[in-house]
């Protein structure tokens, strides 16, 4: 709170900006829980591209890894490089809340081009559709940011602290390794808890410890969301209505393109 007040005053003094701070939002992420193949086909009239991708889950904190495992006899190297560029040029979103995908590996396995009708933008469309179609088929997992925290409280407040951490869906262990003789009346807890439940806990600590407690937090990466169903319902994400991230393919018949749904 003090830092926010200082920042607000600095912005006003230096730039004449009178700003206010809102509560903010939690930035969620999504990943997949199983291997899956995604196929995207884009063939309106006088256009053609097809992309086959393998999507695999990775350990937490891995981000998005992009690779190619496709023979040049199947697809020319220049088209392969173009597909990899399209995979890396944007954040691909999940199907639960529309949050960015993370902790997965996307491998180009195959593709097709047409000597006459394929253009660069065709592979962009096919690539995006292939990623989306693969995610639609996989089991998705909603991820939330977590804090790694250290909480030091008087002995008399240990019970309250443990109850609060459990209520916040966190985990903690006692860490008194750095205590000295004068600090015997204090206990230190270390652990992790969702940002969504702990982000305003500093005020509570100061209140119930009468200013003696200390809470230190640091970003600890992403973990499966503790209240995924509630968050997904609140987001109200319409996966079929997100036309900018469609999983459907486009084929051509009798001189006109038509949509083939992802399933």
Short mmCIF file of N, CA and C in Angstrom, two decimals, residues 2-12 19 21:
data_model
loop_
_atom_site.label_atom_id
_atom_site.label_comp_id
_atom_site.label_asym_id
_atom_site.label_seq_id
_atom_site.Cartn_x
_atom_site.Cartn_y
_atom_site.Cartn_z
N UNK A 2 1.94 1.25 0.79
CA UNK A 2 2.83 2.41 0.86
C UNK A 2 3.51 2.63 -0.49
N UNK A 3 3.98 1.54 -1.11
CA UNK A 3 4.65 1.66 -2.41
C UNK A 3 3.70 2.20 -3.48
N UNK A 4 2.46 1.76 -3.45
CA UNK A 4 1.48 2.23 -4.42
C UNK A 4 1.20 3.72 -4.22
N UNK A 5 1.18 4.16 -2.96
CA UNK A 5 0.95 5.58 -2.67
C UNK A 5 2.11 6.43 -3.16
N UNK A 6 3.34 5.93 -2.97
CA UNK A 6 4.53 6.64 -3.44
C UNK A 6 4.52 6.74 -4.97
N UNK A 7 4.19 5.63 -5.64
CA UNK A 7 4.14 5.62 -7.10
C UNK A 7 3.08 6.58 -7.62
N UNK A 8 1.95 6.60 -6.95
CA UNK A 8 0.86 7.52 -7.35
C UNK A 8 1.33 8.97 -7.26
N UNK A 9 2.03 9.33 -6.20
CA UNK A 9 2.53 10.69 -6.03
C UNK A 9 3.61 11.04 -7.05
N UNK A 10 4.48 10.08 -7.36
CA UNK A 10 5.53 10.31 -8.36
C UNK A 10 4.93 10.60 -9.73
N UNK A 11 3.92 9.82 -10.10
CA UNK A 11 3.27 10.01 -11.40
C UNK A 11 2.59 11.38 -11.47
N UNK A 12 2.03 11.81 -10.34
CA UNK A 12 1.37 13.11 -10.31
C UNK A 12 2.38 14.25 -10.39
N UNK A 19 -3.56 9.03 -11.10
CA UNK A 19 -3.97 7.64 -11.34
C UNK A 19 -4.58 7.03 -10.09
N UNK A 21 -5.49 2.94 -8.46
CA UNK A 21 -5.19 1.52 -8.59
C UNK A 21 -6.44 0.70 -8.29
#
